[in-house]
Amino acid sequence: MPLVSMRQVLDEASKGGYGVGAFNVNNMEQIQSIMEAARETNSPVIVQASRGARSYSQDRFLYHLMIAATEVYPEIPTVLHLDHGNSVETCQSAIEMGFTSVMMDGSLMPDGKTPSSFEYNVKTTREVVEMAHAKGVTVEGEIGCLGGIEDGHGAGLDGLSHLTDPDQAVAFVKQTGLDALAIAIGTSHGAYKFSKKPTGETLKMDRLIEIHKQLPNVHLVMHGSSSVPQDLQDIVNQYGGKLKPTWGVPVEEIQLGIRNGVRKINVDTDNRLAITGAIRKVFADKPEEFDPRSYLKPAREAMKKLVALRMTQFGQAGHAGDYKPVSLAGMAEKYAGDAVSV
Ligand code: G3H
Ligand code: 13P
Ligand code: ZN
């Protein structure tokens, strides 16, 4: 089947009460890991590429690898999503390339660092929604800025002020008409999220529940959702890595989120750790090896294992065959006819 829209995949997840992992990719092996995990668990998938990934893969390589994925795994509904688009132009180029979903991250200015104003966020996100929906492409927006609470300065702001404000979230959804909403509840990107197992003070699941109560029909997105498992940290460090002690987002907290409107869960770091640990092990155990396949195969297998586990934990396993894909043209008609609530 061709690449499908993320809106359809999330609508189905909402009906079934499960979440869908969105896994970042940069190369062929990562795409293959996700698709193999999807086949093994019979899961719909969201594959996402950041601006960095698009640049690393020269964009077209990544796109054509994804087309290959749809040919080799025709039974798997597969979304190609732009992660953290920093401007209307970036989203536009992704749509032109064939992405079936884009994130306009207007919570930050185009530098990807500076927190923006609510007005800027609404304006840019709304613009992307108009452009994308005309082509049946899904739009994720973000309100609030990712960042830890422990250090007191998430996204350069003080205390808790970078977290999503529920009233602002309601206004944002209404004024933009987006399909999925990323919220900030104290998670951050990368391996160093929490200095100890997070509590309600550092990971604000109560905030998420409050937002879901106010927006019961909106698909929520959790960014920075790697769990940074201790066993993966240990493998990396056992074979020469130097990771400092750290904690990620416990899977049971993500599952609580899924029971409260979370439909998309972003995971990159855990897969990076799985790949790096596997490669380091081959380098340490077999220093005589120099065929890249000798370490890329175990790396691909390690990522596949982790993705399959997350697919099962998020509940998407078993749901690949539940529905027939709606074409992007069909989605565009639905948006035009208001058959898709925004
Ligand atoms: O948003 C963060 C993702 O982990 C992608 O990271 O920008 O280094 O590709 P990246
Ligand atoms: P992690 O760094 O926790 O894997 O988060 C990835 C992410 O949010 C990509 O947008
Ligand atoms: Zn993110």
XYZ file of C-alpha atoms and ligand atoms in Angstrom:
363
model
C 0.000 0.000 0.000
C 1.199 3.598 -0.550
C 2.333 5.771 2.362
C -0.702 6.700 4.448
C -1.729 9.852 6.291
C -0.919 10.078 9.986
C -4.413 11.390 10.707
C -5.955 8.107 9.636
C -3.483 6.062 11.690
C -4.115 8.206 14.793
C -7.905 8.195 14.330
C -7.782 4.397 14.235
C -5.508 4.351 17.302
C -8.010 6.516 19.114
C -10.858 4.141 18.230
C -8.776 1.196 19.456
C -7.475 3.005 22.570
C -3.805 2.444 21.772
C -0.701 4.553 21.046
C 1.611 4.502 18.015
C 5.372 4.899 18.350
C 6.991 7.423 16.007
C 10.569 6.316 15.458
C 13.287 8.552 13.995
C 15.385 7.353 11.070
C 18.439 8.519 9.168
C 19.415 5.492 7.088
C 18.392 2.181 5.526
C 19.149 -0.020 8.527
C 16.918 2.013 10.845
C 14.030 1.889 8.367
C 14.482 -1.869 7.974
C 14.528 -2.349 11.762
C 11.198 -0.564 12.152
C 9.535 -2.328 9.232
C 10.700 -5.766 10.414
C 9.406 -5.004 13.916
C 6.097 -3.900 12.379
C 5.792 -7.129 10.393
C 6.670 -9.258 13.403
C 4.091 -7.518 15.609
C 1.563 -6.696 12.853
C 1.697 -2.977 13.687
C 0.939 0.246 11.806
C 4.030 2.480 11.844
C 5.077 6.114 11.911
C 8.576 6.676 10.573
C 9.842 10.190 11.161
C 12.741 12.236 9.851
C 14.153 15.397 11.370
C 15.697 18.219 9.344
C 19.065 16.753 10.307
C 18.000 13.347 8.969
C 16.810 14.867 5.703
C 20.090 16.651 5.260
C 22.189 13.582 6.249
C 20.345 11.371 3.756
C 20.128 14.057 1.066
C 16.335 13.841 1.406
C 15.678 11.852 -1.768
C 17.571 8.784 -0.523
C 15.380 8.701 2.557
C 12.205 9.206 0.553
C 13.021 6.390 -1.864
C 14.003 4.070 0.983
C 10.527 4.698 2.381
C 8.967 3.864 -0.980
C 10.995 0.633 -0.906
C 9.561 -0.017 2.575
C 5.994 0.229 1.230
C 6.891 -2.221 -1.569
C 8.573 -4.770 0.683
C 5.996 -4.471 3.502
C 2.747 -3.783 1.591
C 0.566 -5.015 4.446
C 1.819 -2.362 6.916
C 0.128 1.075 7.024
C 3.206 3.332 7.010
C 3.372 7.081 7.649
C 6.317 9.262 6.639
C 6.353 12.205 9.037
C 8.533 15.336 9.265
C 9.761 15.731 12.850
C 10.143 19.304 14.205
C 9.687 21.325 11.017
C 11.118 24.740 11.920
C 9.304 26.857 9.316
C 6.483 26.896 6.796
C 9.081 26.441 4.030
C 10.544 23.304 5.629
C 7.061 21.794 5.901
C 6.309 22.763 2.320
C 9.445 21.067 0.995
C 8.583 17.896 2.925
C 5.063 17.861 1.480
C 6.478 18.372 -2.018
C 8.864 15.458 -1.428
C 6.002 13.115 -0.494
C 5.859 13.151 3.309
C 2.335 12.236 4.398
C 2.522 14.160 7.656
C 4.451 17.181 8.927
C 5.166 18.764 12.276
C 5.197 22.550 12.286
C 7.034 23.250 15.521
C 6.059 26.884 15.967
C 6.697 26.690 19.714
C 10.218 27.765 18.790
C 11.486 30.326 16.310
C 13.101 29.020 13.066
C 16.456 28.707 14.891
C 14.858 25.773 16.741
C 15.980 27.218 20.093
C 14.243 30.474 20.928
C 10.730 30.189 22.405
C 8.207 31.973 20.166
C 5.037 33.930 20.927
C 1.590 32.328 20.923
C 0.634 34.532 17.957
C 3.637 33.411 15.893
C 2.893 29.776 16.707
C -0.762 30.095 15.664
C 0.081 31.965 12.453
C 2.737 29.542 11.182
C 0.849 26.410 12.232
C -2.381 27.661 10.648
C -0.531 28.403 7.419
C 0.877 24.850 7.316
C -2.552 23.371 8.110
C -4.095 25.172 5.115
C -1.304 24.078 2.776
C -1.143 20.485 4.063
C -4.850 19.711 4.348
C -5.395 20.799 0.729
C -3.182 17.813 -0.139
C -4.557 15.445 2.508
C -1.359 15.683 4.568
C -1.554 15.582 8.377
C -0.248 18.370 10.647
C 1.179 18.091 14.154
C 1.705 21.316 16.117
C 3.295 22.004 19.492
C 2.295 24.287 22.323
C 4.639 24.793 25.267
C 8.351 24.066 25.012
C 10.082 20.758 25.707
C 12.592 20.823 28.527
C 13.322 19.504 31.974
C 11.925 20.891 35.207
C 14.790 19.745 37.463
C 17.264 22.226 36.033
C 14.704 25.035 36.266
C 15.327 26.336 32.792
C 13.529 24.252 30.185
C 13.868 25.911 26.782
C 15.583 28.866 28.437
C 12.513 29.716 30.504
C 12.184 29.617 34.290
C 10.567 26.965 36.477
C 7.406 25.476 35.035
C 6.554 28.308 32.627
C 7.653 26.338 29.567
C 5.083 23.601 30.187
C 1.849 23.550 28.184
C -0.918 25.689 29.621
C -4.230 23.780 29.197
C -6.279 26.911 28.342
C -3.707 27.970 25.770
C -3.790 24.459 24.307
C -7.551 24.737 23.794
C -7.191 28.112 22.057
C -4.303 26.811 19.944
C -6.248 23.805 18.661
C -9.271 25.963 17.872
C -7.280 28.607 16.032
C -5.056 26.262 14.009
C -7.263 23.277 13.085
C -4.323 20.891 13.490
C -4.581 17.081 13.641
C -2.249 16.229 16.535
C -0.955 18.276 19.439
C 2.485 17.910 21.019
C 2.540 19.080 24.631
C 5.327 19.886 27.073
C 5.095 18.063 30.416
C 8.746 18.036 31.508
C 10.317 15.647 29.011
C 13.294 16.632 26.883
C 15.145 15.189 23.920
C 18.221 13.016 24.315
C 19.570 10.663 26.965
C 19.754 13.112 29.892
C 16.153 13.764 30.868
C 16.051 13.133 34.621
C 18.781 12.712 37.270
C 16.653 10.114 39.095
C 13.472 8.182 38.386
C 10.930 10.914 37.562
C 8.162 11.723 40.028
C 5.031 13.831 39.646
C 7.267 16.833 40.372
C 9.463 16.336 37.307
C 7.168 14.504 34.885
C 3.826 16.266 34.884
C 1.381 13.528 33.955
C -1.299 15.436 35.895
C -0.877 18.286 33.396
C -1.357 15.853 30.507
C -4.535 14.484 32.090
C -5.860 18.017 32.570
C -5.195 18.836 28.898
C -6.919 15.632 27.807
C -9.963 16.515 29.930
C -10.228 19.857 28.125
C -9.474 18.389 24.674
C -10.907 14.850 24.811
C -11.002 14.434 21.018
C -7.511 15.717 20.199
C -4.677 13.299 19.489
C -1.902 14.147 21.964
C 1.790 13.620 21.194
C 4.538 12.916 23.719
C 8.001 13.994 22.557
C 11.189 13.035 24.367
C 9.662 9.680 25.246
C 12.671 7.404 25.269
C 12.884 5.336 28.434
C 16.714 5.204 28.342
C 16.722 1.620 29.700
C 19.463 0.718 32.161
C 20.376 -2.459 30.250
C 21.067 -0.459 27.079
C 23.133 2.074 29.035
C 25.067 -0.826 30.574
C 25.890 -2.411 27.205
C 27.181 0.890 25.828
C 29.323 1.473 28.923
C 30.516 -2.135 29.177
C 32.067 -1.853 25.725
C 33.876 1.427 26.151
C 31.064 4.016 26.174
C 30.963 6.854 28.698
C 27.295 7.526 29.426
C 26.637 9.313 32.706
C 23.897 7.890 34.993
C 20.489 9.005 33.720
C 16.753 8.242 33.687
C 14.198 8.411 30.886
C 10.406 8.274 30.755
C 9.136 5.036 32.355
C 7.012 2.960 29.973
C 4.213 2.797 32.569
C 3.953 6.625 32.485
C 3.627 6.489 28.688
C 0.912 3.859 29.105
C -0.873 6.185 31.547
C -0.615 8.851 28.839
C -2.109 6.474 26.264
C -5.101 5.950 28.565
C -5.437 9.747 28.550
C -5.390 10.710 24.879
C -1.743 10.161 23.853
C -1.742 8.611 20.377
C 1.797 9.334 19.115
C 4.939 8.631 21.132
C 8.282 9.921 19.837
C 11.296 7.673 20.353
C 14.788 8.221 18.966
C 17.359 8.023 21.780
C 16.510 4.436 22.837
C 17.185 3.233 19.297
C 20.436 5.197 19.128
C 21.537 3.453 22.340
C 20.532 0.012 21.041
C 22.465 0.529 17.802
C 25.540 1.964 19.496
C 25.659 -0.799 22.119
C 25.486 -3.510 19.440
C 28.202 -1.908 17.319
C 30.484 -1.326 20.322
C 30.098 -4.979 21.308
C 31.228 -6.224 17.876
C 34.160 -3.814 17.867
C 35.217 -5.025 21.328
C 34.593 -8.752 20.775
C 35.904 -9.024 17.217
C 38.517 -6.336 16.621
C 39.657 -8.231 13.520
C 36.304 -7.544 11.739
C 36.093 -4.754 9.175
C 33.099 -5.678 7.025
C 30.413 -3.077 7.922
C 27.773 -5.807 7.725
C 29.402 -7.563 10.685
C 28.327 -4.726 12.979
C 25.368 -3.204 11.105
C 23.425 -6.488 11.155
C 23.549 -6.833 14.971
C 22.780 -3.112 15.226
C 19.717 -3.537 13.022
C 18.620 -6.541 15.061
C 19.032 -4.672 18.369
C 16.915 -1.768 17.132
C 14.280 -4.137 15.745
C 14.008 -5.887 19.104
C 13.516 -2.618 20.937
C 10.987 -1.239 18.440
C 8.970 -4.476 18.550
C 8.902 -4.258 22.352
C 7.695 -0.651 22.266
C 5.039 -1.501 19.651
C 3.699 -4.143 22.003
C 3.893 -1.856 25.049
C 2.167 1.032 23.231
C -0.629 -1.299 22.075
C -0.291 -0.817 18.308
C 0.713 -4.488 17.855
C -1.936 -6.521 16.072
C -3.612 -3.531 14.425
C -1.925 -3.287 10.998
C -4.769 -5.017 9.196
C -7.674 -3.285 10.933
C -8.373 -0.761 8.183
C -8.011 0.083 4.514
C -5.848 3.097 3.716
C -7.568 6.290 2.601
C -5.554 7.989 -0.166
C -4.180 11.493 0.407
C -6.659 12.739 -2.223
C -9.416 11.084 -0.204
C -8.156 12.765 2.969
C -8.062 16.142 1.180
C -11.702 15.680 0.189
C -12.605 14.819 3.774
C -10.903 17.977 5.062
C -12.619 20.078 2.378
C -15.992 18.565 3.237
C -15.390 18.927 6.983
C -15.646 15.145 7.389
C -12.473 15.321 9.490
C -12.961 17.247 12.701
C -10.308 19.885 13.231
O 13.912 15.779 17.799
C 14.883 15.090 18.041
C 15.135 13.817 17.349
O 15.769 12.945 18.253
C 15.935 14.005 16.084
O 17.238 14.378 16.376
O 17.726 16.420 15.013
O 19.572 14.928 15.863
O 18.064 14.177 14.005
P 18.200 15.026 15.247
P 13.952 11.015 22.598
O 15.226 11.792 22.534
O 13.457 10.869 23.994
O 14.034 9.704 21.914
O 12.825 11.875 21.842
C 12.721 11.892 20.452
C 11.784 12.943 19.952
O 11.003 13.531 20.679
C 11.832 13.235 18.514
O 10.986 14.285 18.158
Zn 10.703 15.853 19.544
